[in-house]
Coordinates of C-alpha atoms and ligand atoms in Angstrom, one line a residue:
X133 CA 44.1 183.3 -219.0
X134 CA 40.9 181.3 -220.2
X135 CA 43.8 178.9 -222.1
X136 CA 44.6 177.8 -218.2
X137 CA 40.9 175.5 -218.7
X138 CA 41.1 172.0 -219.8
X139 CA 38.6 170.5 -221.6
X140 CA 35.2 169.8 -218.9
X141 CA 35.2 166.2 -217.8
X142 CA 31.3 165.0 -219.1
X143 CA 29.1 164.2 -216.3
X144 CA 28.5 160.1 -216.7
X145 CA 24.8 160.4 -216.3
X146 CA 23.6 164.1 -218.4
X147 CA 26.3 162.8 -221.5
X148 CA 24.1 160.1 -221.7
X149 CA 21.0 162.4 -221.6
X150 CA 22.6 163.5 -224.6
X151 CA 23.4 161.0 -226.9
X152 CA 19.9 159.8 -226.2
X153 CA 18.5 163.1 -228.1
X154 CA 20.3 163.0 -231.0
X155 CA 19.7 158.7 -231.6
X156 CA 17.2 159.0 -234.4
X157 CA 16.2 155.3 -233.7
X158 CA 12.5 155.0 -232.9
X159 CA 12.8 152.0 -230.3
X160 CA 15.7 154.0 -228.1
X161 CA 14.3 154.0 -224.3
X162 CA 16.1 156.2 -222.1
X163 CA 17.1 154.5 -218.7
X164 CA 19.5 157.3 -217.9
X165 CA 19.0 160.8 -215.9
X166 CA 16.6 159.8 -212.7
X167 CA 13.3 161.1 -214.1
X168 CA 10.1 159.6 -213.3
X169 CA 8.2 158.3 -216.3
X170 CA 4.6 157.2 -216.9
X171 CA 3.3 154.3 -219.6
X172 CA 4.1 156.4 -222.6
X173 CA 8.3 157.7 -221.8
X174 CA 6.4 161.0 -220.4
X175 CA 7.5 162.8 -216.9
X176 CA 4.0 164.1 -216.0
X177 CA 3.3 167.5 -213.8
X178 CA 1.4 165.6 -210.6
X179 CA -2.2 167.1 -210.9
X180 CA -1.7 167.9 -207.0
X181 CA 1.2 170.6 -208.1
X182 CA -0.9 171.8 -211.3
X183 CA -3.3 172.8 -208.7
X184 CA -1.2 174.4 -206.3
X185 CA 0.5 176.4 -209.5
X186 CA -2.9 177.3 -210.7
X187 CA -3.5 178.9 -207.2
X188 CA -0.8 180.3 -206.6
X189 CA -0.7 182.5 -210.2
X190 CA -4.1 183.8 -208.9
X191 CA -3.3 184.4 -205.5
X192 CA 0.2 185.4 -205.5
X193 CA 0.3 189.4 -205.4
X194 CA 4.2 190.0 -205.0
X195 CA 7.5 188.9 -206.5
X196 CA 10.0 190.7 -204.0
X197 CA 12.3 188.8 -202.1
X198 CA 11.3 186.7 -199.3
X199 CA 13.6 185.3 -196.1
X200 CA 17.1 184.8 -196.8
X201 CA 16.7 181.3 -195.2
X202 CA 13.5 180.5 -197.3
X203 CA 9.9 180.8 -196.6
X204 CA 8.9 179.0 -192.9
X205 CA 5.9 177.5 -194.5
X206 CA 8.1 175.4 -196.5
X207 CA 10.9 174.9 -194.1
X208 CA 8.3 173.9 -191.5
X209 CA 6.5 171.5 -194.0
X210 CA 9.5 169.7 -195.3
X211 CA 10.9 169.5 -191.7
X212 CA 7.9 167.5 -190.2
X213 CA 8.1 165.5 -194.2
X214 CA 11.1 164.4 -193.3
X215 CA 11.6 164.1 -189.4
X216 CA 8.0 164.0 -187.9
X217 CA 8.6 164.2 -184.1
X218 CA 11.8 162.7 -183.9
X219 CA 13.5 165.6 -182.8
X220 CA 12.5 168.6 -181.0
X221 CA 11.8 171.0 -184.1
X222 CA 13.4 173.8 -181.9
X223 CA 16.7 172.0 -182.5
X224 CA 16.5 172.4 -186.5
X225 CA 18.1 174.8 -188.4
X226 CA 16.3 174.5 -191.8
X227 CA 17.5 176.3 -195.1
X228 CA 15.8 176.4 -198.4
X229 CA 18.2 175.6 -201.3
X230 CA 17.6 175.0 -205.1
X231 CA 17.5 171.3 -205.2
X232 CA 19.3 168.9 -203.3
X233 CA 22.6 169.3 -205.1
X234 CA 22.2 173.0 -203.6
X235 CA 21.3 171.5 -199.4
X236 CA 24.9 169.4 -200.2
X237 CA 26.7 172.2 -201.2
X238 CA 25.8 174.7 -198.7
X239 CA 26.4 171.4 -196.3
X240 CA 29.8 170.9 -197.5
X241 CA 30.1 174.9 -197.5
X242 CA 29.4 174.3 -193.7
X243 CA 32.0 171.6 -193.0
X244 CA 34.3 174.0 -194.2
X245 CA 33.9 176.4 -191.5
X246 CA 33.4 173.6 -188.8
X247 CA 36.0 171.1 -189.9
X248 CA 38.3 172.0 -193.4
X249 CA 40.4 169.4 -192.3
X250 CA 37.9 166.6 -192.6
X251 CA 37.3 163.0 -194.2
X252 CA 34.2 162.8 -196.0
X253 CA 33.0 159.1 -196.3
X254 CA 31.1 158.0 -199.8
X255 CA 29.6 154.8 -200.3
X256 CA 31.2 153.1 -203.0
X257 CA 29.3 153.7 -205.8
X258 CA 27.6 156.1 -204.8
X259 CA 25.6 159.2 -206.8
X260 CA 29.0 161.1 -208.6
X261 CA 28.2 164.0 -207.7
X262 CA 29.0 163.2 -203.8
X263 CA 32.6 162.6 -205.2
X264 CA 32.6 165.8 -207.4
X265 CA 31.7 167.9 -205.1
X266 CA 33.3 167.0 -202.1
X267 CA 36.5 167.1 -204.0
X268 CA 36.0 169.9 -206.2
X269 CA 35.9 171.8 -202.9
X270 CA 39.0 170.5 -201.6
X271 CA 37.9 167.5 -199.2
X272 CA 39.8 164.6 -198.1
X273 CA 37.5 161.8 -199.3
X274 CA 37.2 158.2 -198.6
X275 CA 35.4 155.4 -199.6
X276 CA 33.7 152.9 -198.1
X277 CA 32.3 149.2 -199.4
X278 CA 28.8 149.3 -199.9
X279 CA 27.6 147.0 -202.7
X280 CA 28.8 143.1 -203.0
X281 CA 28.3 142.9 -206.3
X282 CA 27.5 139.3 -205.2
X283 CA 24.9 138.8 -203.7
X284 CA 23.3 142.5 -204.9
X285 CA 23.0 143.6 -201.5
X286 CA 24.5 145.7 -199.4
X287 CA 27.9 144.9 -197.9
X288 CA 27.5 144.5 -194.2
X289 CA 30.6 143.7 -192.8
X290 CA 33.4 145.3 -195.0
X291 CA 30.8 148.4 -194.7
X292 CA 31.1 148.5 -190.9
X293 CA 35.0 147.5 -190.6
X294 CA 35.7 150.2 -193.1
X295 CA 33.7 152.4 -190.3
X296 CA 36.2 151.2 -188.1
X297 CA 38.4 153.8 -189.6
X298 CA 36.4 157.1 -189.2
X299 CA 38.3 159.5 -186.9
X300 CA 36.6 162.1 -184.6
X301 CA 35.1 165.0 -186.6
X302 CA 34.9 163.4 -190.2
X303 CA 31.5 163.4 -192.1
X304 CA 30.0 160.2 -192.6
X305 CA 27.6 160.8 -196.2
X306 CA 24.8 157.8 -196.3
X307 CA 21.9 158.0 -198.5
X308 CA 18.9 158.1 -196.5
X309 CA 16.6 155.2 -198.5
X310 CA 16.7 153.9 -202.0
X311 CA 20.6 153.7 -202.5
X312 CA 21.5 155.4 -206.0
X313 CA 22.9 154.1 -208.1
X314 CA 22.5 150.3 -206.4
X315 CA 18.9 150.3 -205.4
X316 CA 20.5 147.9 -202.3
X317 CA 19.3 149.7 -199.0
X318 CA 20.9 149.1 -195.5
X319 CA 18.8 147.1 -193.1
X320 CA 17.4 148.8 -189.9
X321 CA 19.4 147.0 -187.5
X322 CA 22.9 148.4 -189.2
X323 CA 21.3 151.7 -189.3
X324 CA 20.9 151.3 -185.6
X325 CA 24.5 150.0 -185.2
X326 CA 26.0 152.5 -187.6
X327 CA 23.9 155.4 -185.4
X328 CA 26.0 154.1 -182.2
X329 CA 29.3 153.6 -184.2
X330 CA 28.9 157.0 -184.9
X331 CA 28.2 158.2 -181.7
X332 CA 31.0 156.7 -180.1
X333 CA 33.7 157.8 -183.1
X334 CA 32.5 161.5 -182.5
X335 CA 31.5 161.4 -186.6
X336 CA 29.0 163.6 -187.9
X337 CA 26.2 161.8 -190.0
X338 CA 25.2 163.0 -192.6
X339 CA 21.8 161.7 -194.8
X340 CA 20.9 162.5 -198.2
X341 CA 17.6 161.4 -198.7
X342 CA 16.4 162.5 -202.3
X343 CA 14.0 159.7 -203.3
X344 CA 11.8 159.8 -200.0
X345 CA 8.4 157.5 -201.1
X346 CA 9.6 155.8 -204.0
X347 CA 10.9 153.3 -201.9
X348 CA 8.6 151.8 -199.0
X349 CA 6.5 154.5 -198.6
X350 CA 6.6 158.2 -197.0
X351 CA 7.1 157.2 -193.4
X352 CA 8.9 153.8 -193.9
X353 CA 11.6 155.5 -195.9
X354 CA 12.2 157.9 -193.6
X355 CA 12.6 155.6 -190.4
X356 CA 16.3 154.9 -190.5
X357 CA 17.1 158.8 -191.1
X358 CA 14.4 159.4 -187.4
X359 CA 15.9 156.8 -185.9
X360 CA 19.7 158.4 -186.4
X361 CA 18.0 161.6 -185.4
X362 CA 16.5 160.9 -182.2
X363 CA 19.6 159.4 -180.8
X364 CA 22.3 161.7 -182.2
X365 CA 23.4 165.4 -181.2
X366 CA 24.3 166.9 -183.9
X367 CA 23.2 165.6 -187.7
X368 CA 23.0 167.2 -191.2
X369 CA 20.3 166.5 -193.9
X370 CA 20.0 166.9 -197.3
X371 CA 16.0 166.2 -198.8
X372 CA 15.3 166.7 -201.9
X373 CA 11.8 167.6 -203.5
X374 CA 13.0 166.6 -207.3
X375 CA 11.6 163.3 -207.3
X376 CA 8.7 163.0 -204.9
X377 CA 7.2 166.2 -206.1
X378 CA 8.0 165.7 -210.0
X379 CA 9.5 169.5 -209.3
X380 CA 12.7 168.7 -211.2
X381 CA 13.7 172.1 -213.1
X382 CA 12.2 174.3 -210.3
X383 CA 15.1 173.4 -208.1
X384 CA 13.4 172.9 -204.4
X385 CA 15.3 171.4 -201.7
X386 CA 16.3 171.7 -198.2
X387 CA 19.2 171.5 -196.1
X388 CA 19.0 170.4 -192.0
X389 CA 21.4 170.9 -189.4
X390 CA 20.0 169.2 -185.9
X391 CA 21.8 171.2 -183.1
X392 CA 22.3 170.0 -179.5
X393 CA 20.3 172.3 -178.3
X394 CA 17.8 175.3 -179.5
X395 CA 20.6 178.2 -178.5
X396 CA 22.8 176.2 -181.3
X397 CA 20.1 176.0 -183.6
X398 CA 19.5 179.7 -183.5
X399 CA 23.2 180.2 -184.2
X400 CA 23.5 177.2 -186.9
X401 CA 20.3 178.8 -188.3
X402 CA 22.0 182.1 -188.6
X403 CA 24.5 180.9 -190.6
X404 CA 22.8 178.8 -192.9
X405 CA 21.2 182.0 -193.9
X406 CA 24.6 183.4 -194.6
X407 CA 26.0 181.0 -196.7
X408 CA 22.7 181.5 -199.0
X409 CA 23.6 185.0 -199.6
X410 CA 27.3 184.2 -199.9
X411 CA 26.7 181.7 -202.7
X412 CA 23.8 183.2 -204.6
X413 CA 21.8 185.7 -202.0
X414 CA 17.7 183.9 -202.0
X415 CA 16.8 180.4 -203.4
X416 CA 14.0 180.6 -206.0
X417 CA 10.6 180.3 -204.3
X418 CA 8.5 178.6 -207.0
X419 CA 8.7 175.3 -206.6
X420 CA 9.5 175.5 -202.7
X421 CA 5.7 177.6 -202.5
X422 CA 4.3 174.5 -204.1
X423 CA 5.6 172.5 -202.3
X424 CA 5.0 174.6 -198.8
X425 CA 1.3 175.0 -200.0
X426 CA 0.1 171.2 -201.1
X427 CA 2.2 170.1 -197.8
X428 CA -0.3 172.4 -195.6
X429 CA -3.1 171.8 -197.6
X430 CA -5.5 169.1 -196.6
X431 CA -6.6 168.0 -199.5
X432 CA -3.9 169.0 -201.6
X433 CA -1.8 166.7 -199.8
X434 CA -4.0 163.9 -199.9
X435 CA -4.0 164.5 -203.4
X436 CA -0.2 164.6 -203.3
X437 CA 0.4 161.0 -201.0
X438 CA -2.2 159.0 -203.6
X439 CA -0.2 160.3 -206.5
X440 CA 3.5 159.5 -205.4
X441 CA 2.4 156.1 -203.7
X442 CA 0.9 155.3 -207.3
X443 CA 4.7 156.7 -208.9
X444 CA 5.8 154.0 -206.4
X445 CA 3.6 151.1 -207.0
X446 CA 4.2 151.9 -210.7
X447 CA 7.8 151.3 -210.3
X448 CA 7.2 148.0 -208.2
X449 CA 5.2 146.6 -210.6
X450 CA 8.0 147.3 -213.4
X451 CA 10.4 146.0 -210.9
X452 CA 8.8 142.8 -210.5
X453 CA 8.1 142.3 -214.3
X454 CA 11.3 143.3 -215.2
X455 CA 13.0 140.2 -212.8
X456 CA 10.2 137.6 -214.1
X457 CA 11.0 139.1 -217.5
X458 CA 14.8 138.3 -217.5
X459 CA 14.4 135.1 -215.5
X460 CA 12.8 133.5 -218.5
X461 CA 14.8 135.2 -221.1
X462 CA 18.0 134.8 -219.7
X463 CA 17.0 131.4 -218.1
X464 CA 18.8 132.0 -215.0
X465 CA 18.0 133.9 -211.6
X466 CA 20.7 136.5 -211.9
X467 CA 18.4 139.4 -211.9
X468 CA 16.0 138.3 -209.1
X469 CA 17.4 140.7 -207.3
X470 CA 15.3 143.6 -209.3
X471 CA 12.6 142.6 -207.7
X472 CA 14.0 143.2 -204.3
X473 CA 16.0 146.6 -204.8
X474 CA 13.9 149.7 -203.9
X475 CA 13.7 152.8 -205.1
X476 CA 14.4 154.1 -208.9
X477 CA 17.2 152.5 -209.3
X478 CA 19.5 149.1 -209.8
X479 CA 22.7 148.2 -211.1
X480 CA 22.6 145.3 -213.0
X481 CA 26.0 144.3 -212.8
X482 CA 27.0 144.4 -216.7
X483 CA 30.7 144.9 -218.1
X484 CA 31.1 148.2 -219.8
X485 CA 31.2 146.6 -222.9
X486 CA 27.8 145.0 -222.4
X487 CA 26.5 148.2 -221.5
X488 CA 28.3 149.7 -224.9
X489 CA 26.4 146.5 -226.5
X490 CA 22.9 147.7 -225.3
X491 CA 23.0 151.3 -226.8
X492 CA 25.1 150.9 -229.6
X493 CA 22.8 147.5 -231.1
X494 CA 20.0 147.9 -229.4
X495 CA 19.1 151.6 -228.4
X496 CA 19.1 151.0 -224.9
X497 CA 20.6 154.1 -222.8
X498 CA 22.0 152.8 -219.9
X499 CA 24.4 154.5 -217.2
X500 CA 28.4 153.3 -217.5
X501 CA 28.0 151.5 -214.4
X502 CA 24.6 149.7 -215.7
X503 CA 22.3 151.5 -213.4
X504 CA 19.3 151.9 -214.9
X505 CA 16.3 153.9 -214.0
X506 CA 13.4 151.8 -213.4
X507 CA 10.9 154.2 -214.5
X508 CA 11.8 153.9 -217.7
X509 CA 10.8 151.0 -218.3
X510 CA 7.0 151.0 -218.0
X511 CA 4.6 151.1 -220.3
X512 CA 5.9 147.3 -221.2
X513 CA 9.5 148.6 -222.5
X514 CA 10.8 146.0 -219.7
X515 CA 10.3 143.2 -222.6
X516 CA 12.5 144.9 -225.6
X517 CA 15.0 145.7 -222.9
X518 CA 14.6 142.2 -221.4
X519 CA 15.7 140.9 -224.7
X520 CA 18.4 142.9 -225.1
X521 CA 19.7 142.7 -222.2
X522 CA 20.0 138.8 -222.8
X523 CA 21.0 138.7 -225.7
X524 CA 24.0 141.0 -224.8
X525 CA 24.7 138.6 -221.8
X526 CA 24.3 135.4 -223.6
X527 CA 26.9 136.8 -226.4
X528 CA 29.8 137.1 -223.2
Ligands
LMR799 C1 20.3 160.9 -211.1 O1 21.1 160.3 -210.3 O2 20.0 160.5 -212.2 C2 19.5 162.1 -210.6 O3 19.9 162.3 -209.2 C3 19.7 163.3 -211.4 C4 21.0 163.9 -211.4 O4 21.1 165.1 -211.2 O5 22.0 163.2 -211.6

């Protein structure tokens, strides 16, 4: 039977992860995998979770099981993180899920039993595995223009006449702040406008928002996604703890489902729980106790909010070095946009080729699509990578 499998497809972004390891050039910088990354290529533990670990091994007396759903501290936590008071908290169902990827699935896994017959709409590009997934579990998908690859920003108008499209009862995917893999984010005013459009289409939004403070801060970052909350009925959410947490391999995320009303959130809450013990019974609790403990914490969260707003500034700066960088190299404007883009990411807008050309002459590990992970370029690896990346533009 096991003949029946063809060959896995590689995943564009951890193949790359892998070619890096086994480069045995010395100068190679990583700009793959969305990891952050200090001055010297290392992802640090935030001293904020060292300290909630460190507690928690002393204080922790049990390994049993906890709720099926996850532990309410956390749930609680992540849902104020994330919403604040834009919504009565009565009409959130919350579900603890190992990572974001996991809050998609088991979102997806709920559109199956509300709507099988669906259109999912994905910003094109968007993160692949909001493609994978969607149509690895049978979805009608669609596309919509996102990037003009231009101007580097986002794609106002062919993004809202595309819209135009969206029937009743599809599920509208957007990516709550700092756009991977584009780093172009959508202005407040189309959020608003896209909020009404999908109001009046009867679409069911649905926000991924993975990268919440790397981009303008905690609260700023999350204003579109309140905004869309506080007008709409019904709403799913995907937040990821990954990034802002540094809490990569623990796997701590959440999924959201805002109902119309608390009786719907009791039920919506009900069956979030089941699909966790459909698909793989309780979510792990490490990470998501850290997280639930430094988020009720005082001081552990003060500690928390100065370390990510310095991840963020970091990234800033590189962003801003990186444009002034390539201006002069490249002696043109082209990449003033860096500067602009929020988030971890941007897309430089190089041929495959070119992007070929950076790791094959010049050790620089860049995604198919040229996005590159901003992080990895502190620590003053912005100027080899400025050089290459002119010298591979000035050979077209
Ligand atoms: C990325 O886009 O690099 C991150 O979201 C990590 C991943 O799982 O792909």
């Amino acid at each position: 039977m096991f003949e029946k499998l063809q060959p896995a497809k590689l995943d564009p972004i951890l193949s790359l992860s892998q070619l890096f390891q086994v480069d045995p050039r010395s100068e190679k910088v990583d700009l793959g995998i969305g990891v952050y990354k200090d001055d010297e290529g290392i992802t640090p533990i935030m001293a904020s979770v060292k300290k909630a670990e460190a507690r928690l091994l002393a204080e922790q007396s049990s390994k049993a099981y906890v709720a099926l759903a996850g532990t309410e501290l956390f749930r609680d936590q992540m849902r104020n993180l994330v919403l604040g008071d834009a919504v009565l908290a009565g009409r959130v169902a919350t579900l603890q899920t190992p990572g974001g990827t996991g809050a998609i699935r088991q979102i997806f896994e709920t559109m199956k039993i509300l709507n099988p017959e669906c259109t999912i709409w994905i910003s094109d590009p968007s993160w692949p595995s909001h493609l994978g997934m969607a149509t690895h579990m049978g979805f009608k998908t669609r596309s919509y223009p996102y990037f003009d690859s231009e101007t580097r920003l986002v794609d106002v108008d062919s993004m809202m006449a595309s819209f135009q499209g969206m029937k009743s009862g599809d599920l509208l995917l957007l990516h709550g702040c700092c756009h991977n893999p584009t780093g172009a984010n959508i202005d407040m005013d189309t959020w608003k406008a896209i909020t009404d459009l999908t109001i009046e289409k009867g679409v069911l939004p649905f926000i991924d928002i993975a990268y919440q403070g790397f981009g303008d801060g905690l609260d700023t970052d999350a204003a579109p996604l309140r905004h869309m909350a506080s007008r709409v009925e019904e709403m799913f959410i995907a937040a990821s703890c990954s990034k802002n947490f540094g809490l990569y391999r623990d796997r701590v995320g959440i999924a959201m489902m805002i109902a119309k009303d608390p009786t719907m959130a009791e039920v919506a809450q009900g069956n979030l729980a089941t699909l966790n013990r459909m698909n793989y019974s309780f979510a792990p609790d490490h990470g998501a106790a850290v997280v639930g403990m430094i988020l009720s914490d005082t001081e552990l969260r003060r500690e928390w909010m100065v370390e990510l707003e310095e991840m963020r500034m970091a990234m800033l700066t590189v962003r801003s070095k990186l444009a002034d960088e390539l201006r002069m190299q490249c002696n043109s404007d082209n990449f003033d946009f860096i500067a602009h883009h929020r988030g971890m990411f941007s897309r430089l807008g190089l041929n495959a080729d070119q992007v070929l050309a950076l790791r094959e002459k010049h050790g620089m590990y860049v995604v198919g699509d040229s996005r590159i992970n901003i992080a990895g370029l502190a620590g003053d690896r912005h100027l080899p990578f400025a050089s290459a990346v002119a010298k591979v533009v000035n050979a077209a």
